[in-house]
mmCIF file with all atom_site columns, C-alpha atoms in Angstrom:
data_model
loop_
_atom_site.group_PDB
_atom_site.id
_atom_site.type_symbol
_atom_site.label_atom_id
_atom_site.label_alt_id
_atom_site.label_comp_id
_atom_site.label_asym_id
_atom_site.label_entity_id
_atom_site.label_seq_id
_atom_site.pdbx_PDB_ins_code
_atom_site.Cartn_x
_atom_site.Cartn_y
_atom_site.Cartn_z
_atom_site.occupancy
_atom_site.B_iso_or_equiv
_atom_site.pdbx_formal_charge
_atom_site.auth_seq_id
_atom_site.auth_comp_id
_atom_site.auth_asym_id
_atom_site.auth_atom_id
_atom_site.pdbx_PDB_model_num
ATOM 1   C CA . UNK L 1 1   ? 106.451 111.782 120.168 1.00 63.00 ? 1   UNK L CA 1
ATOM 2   C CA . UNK L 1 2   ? 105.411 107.891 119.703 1.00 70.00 ? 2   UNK L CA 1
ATOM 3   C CA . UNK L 1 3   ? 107.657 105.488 118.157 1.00 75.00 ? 3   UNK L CA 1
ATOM 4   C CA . UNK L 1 4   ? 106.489 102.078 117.282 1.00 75.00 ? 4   UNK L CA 1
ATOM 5   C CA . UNK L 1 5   ? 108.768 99.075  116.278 1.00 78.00 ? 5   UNK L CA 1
ATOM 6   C CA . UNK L 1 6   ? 107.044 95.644  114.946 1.00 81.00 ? 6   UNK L CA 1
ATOM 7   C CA . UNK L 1 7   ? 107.642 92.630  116.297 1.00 84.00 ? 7   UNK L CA 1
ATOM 8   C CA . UNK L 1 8   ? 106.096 89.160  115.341 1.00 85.00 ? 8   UNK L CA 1
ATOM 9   C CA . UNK L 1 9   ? 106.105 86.172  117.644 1.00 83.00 ? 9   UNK L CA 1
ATOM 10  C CA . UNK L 1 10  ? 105.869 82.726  117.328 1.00 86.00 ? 10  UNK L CA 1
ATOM 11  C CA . UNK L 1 11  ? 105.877 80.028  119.837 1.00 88.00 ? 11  UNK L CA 1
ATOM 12  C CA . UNK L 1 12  ? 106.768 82.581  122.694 1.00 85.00 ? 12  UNK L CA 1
ATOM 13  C CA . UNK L 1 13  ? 110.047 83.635  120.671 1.00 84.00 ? 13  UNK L CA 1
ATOM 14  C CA . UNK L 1 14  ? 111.097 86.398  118.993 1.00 79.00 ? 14  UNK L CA 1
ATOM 15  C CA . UNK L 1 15  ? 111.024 86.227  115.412 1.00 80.00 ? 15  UNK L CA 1
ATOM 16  C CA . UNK L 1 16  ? 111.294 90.093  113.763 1.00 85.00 ? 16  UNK L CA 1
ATOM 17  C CA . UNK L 1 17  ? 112.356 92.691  115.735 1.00 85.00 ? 17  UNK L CA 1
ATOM 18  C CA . UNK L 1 18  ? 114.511 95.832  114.109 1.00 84.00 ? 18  UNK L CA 1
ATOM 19  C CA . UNK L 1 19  ? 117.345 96.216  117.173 1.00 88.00 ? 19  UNK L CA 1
ATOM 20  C CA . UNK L 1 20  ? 119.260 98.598  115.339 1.00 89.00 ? 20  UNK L CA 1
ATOM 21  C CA . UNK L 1 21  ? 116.834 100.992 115.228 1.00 86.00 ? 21  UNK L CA 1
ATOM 22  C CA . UNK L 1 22  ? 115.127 100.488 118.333 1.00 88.00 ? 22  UNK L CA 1
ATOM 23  C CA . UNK L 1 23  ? 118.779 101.064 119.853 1.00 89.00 ? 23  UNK L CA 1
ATOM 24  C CA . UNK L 1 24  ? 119.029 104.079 117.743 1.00 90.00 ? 24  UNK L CA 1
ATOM 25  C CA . UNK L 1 25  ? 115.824 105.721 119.235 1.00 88.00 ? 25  UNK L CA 1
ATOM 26  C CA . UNK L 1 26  ? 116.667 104.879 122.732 1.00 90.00 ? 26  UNK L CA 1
ATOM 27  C CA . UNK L 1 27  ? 119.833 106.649 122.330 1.00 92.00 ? 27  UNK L CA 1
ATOM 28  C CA . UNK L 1 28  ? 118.231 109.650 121.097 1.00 91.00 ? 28  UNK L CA 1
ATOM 29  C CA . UNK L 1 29  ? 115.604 110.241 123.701 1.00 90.00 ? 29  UNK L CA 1
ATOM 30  C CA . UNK L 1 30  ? 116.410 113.206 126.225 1.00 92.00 ? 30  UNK L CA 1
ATOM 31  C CA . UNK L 1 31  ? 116.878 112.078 129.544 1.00 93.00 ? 31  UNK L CA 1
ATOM 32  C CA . UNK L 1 32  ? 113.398 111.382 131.436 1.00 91.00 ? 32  UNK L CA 1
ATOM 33  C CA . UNK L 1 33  ? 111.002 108.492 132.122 1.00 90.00 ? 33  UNK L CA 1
ATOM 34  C CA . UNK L 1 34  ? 109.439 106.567 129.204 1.00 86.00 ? 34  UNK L CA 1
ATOM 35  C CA . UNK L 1 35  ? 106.841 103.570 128.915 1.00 82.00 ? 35  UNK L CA 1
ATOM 36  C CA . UNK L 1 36  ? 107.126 100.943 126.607 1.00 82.00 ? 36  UNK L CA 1
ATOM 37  C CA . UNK L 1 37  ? 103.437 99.215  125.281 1.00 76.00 ? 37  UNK L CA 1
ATOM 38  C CA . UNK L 1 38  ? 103.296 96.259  123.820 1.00 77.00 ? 38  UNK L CA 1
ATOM 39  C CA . UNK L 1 39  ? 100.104 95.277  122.085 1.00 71.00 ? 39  UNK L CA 1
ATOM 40  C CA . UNK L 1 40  ? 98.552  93.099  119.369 1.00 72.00 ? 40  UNK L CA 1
ATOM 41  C CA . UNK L 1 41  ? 98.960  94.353  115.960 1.00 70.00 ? 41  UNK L CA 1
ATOM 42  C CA . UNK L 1 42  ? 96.066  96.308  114.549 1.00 62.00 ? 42  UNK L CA 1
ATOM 43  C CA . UNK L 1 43  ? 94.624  94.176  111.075 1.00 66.00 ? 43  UNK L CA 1
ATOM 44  C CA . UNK L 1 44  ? 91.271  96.114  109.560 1.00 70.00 ? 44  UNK L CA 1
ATOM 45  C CA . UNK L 1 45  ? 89.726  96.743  106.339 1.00 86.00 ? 45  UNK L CA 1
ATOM 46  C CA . UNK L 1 46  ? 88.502  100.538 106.898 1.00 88.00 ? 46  UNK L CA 1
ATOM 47  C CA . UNK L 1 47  ? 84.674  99.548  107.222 1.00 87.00 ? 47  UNK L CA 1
ATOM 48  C CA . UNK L 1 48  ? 86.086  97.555  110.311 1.00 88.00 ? 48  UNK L CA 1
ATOM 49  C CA . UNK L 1 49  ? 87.845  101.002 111.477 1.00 90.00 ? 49  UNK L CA 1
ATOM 50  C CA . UNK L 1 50  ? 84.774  103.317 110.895 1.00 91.00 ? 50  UNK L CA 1
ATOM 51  C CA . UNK L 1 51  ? 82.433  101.274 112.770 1.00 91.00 ? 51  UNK L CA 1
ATOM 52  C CA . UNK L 1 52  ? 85.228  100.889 115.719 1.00 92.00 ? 52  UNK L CA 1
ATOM 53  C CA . UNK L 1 53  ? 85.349  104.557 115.626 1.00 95.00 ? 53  UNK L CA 1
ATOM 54  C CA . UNK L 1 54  ? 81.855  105.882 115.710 1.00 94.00 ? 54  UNK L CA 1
ATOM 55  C CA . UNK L 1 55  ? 81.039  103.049 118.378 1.00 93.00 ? 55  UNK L CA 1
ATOM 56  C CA . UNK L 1 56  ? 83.639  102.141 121.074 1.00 94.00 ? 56  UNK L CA 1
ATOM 57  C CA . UNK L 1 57  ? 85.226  105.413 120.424 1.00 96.00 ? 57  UNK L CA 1
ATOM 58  C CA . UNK L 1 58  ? 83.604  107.861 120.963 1.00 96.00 ? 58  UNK L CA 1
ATOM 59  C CA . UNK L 1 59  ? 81.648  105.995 123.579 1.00 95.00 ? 59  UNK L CA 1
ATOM 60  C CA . UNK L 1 60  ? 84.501  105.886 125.134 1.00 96.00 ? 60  UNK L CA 1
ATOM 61  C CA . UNK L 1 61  ? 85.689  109.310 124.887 1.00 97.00 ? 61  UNK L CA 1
ATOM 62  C CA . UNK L 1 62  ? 82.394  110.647 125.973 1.00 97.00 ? 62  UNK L CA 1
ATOM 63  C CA . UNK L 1 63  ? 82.898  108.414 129.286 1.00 96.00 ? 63  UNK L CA 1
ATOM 64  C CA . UNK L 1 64  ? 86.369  109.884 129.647 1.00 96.00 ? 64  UNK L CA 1
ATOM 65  C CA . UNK L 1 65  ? 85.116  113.086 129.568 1.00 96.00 ? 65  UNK L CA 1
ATOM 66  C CA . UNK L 1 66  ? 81.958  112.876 131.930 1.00 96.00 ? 66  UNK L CA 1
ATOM 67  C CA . UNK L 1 67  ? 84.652  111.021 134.130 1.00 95.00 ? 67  UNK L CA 1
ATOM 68  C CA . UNK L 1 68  ? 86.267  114.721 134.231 1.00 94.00 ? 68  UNK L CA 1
ATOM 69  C CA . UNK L 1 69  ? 83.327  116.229 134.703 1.00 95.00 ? 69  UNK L CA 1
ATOM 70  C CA . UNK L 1 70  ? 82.482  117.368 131.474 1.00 95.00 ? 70  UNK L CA 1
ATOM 71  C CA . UNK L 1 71  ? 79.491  116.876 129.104 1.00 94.00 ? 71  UNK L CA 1
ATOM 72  C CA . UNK L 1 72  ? 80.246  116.270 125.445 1.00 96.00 ? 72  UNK L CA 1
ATOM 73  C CA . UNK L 1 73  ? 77.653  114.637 122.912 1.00 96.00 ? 73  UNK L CA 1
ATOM 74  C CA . UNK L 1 74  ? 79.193  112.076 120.398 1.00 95.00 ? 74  UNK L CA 1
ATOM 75  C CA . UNK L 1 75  ? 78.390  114.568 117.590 1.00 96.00 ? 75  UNK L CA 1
ATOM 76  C CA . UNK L 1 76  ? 80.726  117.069 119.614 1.00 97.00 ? 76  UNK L CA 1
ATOM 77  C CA . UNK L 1 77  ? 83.295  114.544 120.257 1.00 97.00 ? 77  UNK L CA 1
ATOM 78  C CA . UNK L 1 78  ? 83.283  113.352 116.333 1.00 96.00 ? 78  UNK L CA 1
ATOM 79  C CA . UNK L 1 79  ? 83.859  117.191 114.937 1.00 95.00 ? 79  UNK L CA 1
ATOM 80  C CA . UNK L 1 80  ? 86.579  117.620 117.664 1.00 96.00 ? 80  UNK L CA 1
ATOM 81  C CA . UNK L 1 81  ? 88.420  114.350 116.986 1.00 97.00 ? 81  UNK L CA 1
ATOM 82  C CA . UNK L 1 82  ? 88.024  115.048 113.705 1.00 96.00 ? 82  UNK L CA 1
ATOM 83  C CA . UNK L 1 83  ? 89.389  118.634 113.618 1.00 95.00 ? 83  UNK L CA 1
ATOM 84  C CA . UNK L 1 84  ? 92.452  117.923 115.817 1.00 96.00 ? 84  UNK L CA 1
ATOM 85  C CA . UNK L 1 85  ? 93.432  114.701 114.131 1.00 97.00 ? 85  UNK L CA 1
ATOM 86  C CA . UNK L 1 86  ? 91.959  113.910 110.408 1.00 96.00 ? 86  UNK L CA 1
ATOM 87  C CA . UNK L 1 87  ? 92.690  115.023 107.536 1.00 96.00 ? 87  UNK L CA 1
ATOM 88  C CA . UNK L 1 88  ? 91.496  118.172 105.613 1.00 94.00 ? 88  UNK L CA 1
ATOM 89  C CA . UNK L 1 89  ? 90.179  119.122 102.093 1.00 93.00 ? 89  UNK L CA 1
ATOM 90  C CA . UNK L 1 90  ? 90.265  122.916 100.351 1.00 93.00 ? 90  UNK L CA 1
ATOM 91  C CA . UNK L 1 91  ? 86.285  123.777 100.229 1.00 92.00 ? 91  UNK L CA 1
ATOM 92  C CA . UNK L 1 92  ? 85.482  127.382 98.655  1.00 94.00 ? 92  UNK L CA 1
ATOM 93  C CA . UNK L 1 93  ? 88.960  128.294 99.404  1.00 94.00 ? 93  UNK L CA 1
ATOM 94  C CA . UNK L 1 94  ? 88.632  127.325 103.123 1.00 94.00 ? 94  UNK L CA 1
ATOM 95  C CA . UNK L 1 95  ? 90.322  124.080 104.984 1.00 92.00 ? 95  UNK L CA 1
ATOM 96  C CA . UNK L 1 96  ? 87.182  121.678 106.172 1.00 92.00 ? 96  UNK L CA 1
ATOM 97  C CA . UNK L 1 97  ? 88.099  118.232 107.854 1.00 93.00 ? 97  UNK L CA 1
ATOM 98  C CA . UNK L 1 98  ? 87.383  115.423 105.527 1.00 93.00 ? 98  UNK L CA 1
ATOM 99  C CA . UNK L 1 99  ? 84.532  113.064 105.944 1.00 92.00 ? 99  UNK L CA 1
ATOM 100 C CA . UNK L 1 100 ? 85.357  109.931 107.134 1.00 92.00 ? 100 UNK L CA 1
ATOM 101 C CA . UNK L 1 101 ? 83.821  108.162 104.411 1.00 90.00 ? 101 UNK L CA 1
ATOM 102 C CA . UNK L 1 102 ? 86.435  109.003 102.541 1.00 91.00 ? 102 UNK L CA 1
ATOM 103 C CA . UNK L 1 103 ? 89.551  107.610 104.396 1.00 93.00 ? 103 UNK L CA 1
ATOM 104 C CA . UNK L 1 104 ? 91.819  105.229 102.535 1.00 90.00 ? 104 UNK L CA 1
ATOM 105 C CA . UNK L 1 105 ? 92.944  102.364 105.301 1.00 90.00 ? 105 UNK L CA 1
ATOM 106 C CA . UNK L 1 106 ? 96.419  104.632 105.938 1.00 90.00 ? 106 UNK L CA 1
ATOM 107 C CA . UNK L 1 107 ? 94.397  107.473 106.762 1.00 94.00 ? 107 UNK L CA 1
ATOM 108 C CA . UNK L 1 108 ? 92.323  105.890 108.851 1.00 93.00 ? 108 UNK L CA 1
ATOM 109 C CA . UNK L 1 109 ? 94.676  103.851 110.714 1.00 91.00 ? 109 UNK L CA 1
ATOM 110 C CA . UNK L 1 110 ? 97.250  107.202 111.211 1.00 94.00 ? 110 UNK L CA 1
ATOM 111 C CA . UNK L 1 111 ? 93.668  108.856 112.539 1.00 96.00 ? 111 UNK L CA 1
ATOM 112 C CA . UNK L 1 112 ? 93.100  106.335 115.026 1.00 95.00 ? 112 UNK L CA 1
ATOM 113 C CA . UNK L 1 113 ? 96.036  105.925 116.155 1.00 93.00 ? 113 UNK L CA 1
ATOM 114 C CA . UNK L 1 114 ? 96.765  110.248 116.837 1.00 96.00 ? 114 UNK L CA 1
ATOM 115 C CA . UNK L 1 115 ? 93.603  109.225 118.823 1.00 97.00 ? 115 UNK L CA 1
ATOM 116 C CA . UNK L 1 116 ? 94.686  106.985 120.382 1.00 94.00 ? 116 UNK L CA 1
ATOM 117 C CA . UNK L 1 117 ? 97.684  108.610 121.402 1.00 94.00 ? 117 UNK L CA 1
ATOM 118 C CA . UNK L 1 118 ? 95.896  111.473 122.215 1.00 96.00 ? 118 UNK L CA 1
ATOM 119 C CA . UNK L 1 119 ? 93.886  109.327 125.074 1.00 95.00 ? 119 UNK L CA 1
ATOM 120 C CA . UNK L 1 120 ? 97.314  108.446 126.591 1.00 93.00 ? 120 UNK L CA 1
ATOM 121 C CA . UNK L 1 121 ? 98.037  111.560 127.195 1.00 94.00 ? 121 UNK L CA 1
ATOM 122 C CA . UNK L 1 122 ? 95.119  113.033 128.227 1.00 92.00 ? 122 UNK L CA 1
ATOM 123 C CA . UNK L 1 123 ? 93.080  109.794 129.853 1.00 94.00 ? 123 UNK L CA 1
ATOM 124 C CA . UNK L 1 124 ? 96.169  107.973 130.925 1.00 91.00 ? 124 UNK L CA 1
ATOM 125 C CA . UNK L 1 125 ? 94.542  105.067 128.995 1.00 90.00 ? 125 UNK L CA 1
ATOM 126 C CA . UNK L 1 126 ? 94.302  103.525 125.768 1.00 91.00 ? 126 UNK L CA 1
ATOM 127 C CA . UNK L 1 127 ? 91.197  103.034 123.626 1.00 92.00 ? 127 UNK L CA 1
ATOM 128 C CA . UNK L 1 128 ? 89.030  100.165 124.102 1.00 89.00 ? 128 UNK L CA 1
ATOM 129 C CA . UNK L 1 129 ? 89.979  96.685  122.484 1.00 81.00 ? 129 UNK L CA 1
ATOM 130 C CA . UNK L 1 130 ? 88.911  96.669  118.747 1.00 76.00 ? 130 UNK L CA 1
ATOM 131 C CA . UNK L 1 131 ? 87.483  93.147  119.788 1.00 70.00 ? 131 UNK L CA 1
ATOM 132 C CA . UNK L 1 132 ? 83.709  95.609  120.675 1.00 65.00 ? 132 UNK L CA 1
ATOM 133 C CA . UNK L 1 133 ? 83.295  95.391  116.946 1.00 62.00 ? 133 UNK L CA 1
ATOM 134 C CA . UNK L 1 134 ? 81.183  93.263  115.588 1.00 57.00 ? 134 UNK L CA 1
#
């Protein structure tokens, strides 16, 4: 399980951070070693998140993978990401993963970031920086 807590800086300081329950997670966490990220918050518009996806992403992914020793093409890689993480639609009485193209910007963002998570855990890395799209 991820938890993520906001926190806006200016000048170096502190500005916004919700101690209360940051404290309360920490306190219920079983006992065992945990990392804390910190990383610039994530500002799209979901044309900005599809092309970040279906470039840097599953370029990525597919290097992750060869890096393991396993071949994937990016179609592969799409329907896989796709079936573990997005979102799915009733089709002839059968559950099909949605297209993409029709992600709202919560959607998407939840999407990328179970992806992201995902690559944590499996890669021991995070996605590329969102800064590869143009």
């Amino acid at each position: 399980m991820n938890y993520k807590f906001k926190i806006k800086m200016v000048g170096g300081v502190k500005t916004e951070f919700d101690f209360l329950r940051y404290g309360q997670t920490l306190k219920s966490l079983p006992d065992g070693d945990y990392e804390l990220i910190i990383r610039k918050a994530i500002k799209w518009d979901t044309d900005k998140m599809r092309k970040f996806f279906y470039g840097p992403v599953l370029k990525f992914i597919q290097e992750q993978f060869k890096i393991l020793g396993s071949v994937f093409g990016k179609d592969e890689i799409k329907l896989y990401l796709k079936n573990a993480f997005g979102p799915t639609k009733i089709v002839f009485g059968r559950n099909m993963p949605m297209s993409t193209a029709e992600y709202d910007f919560d959607t998407y963002k939840k999407f990328l970031v179970d992806i992201n998570d995902w690559c944590i855990e499996c890669f021991k890395c995070e996605l590329p920086s969102e800064d590869e799209v143009e």
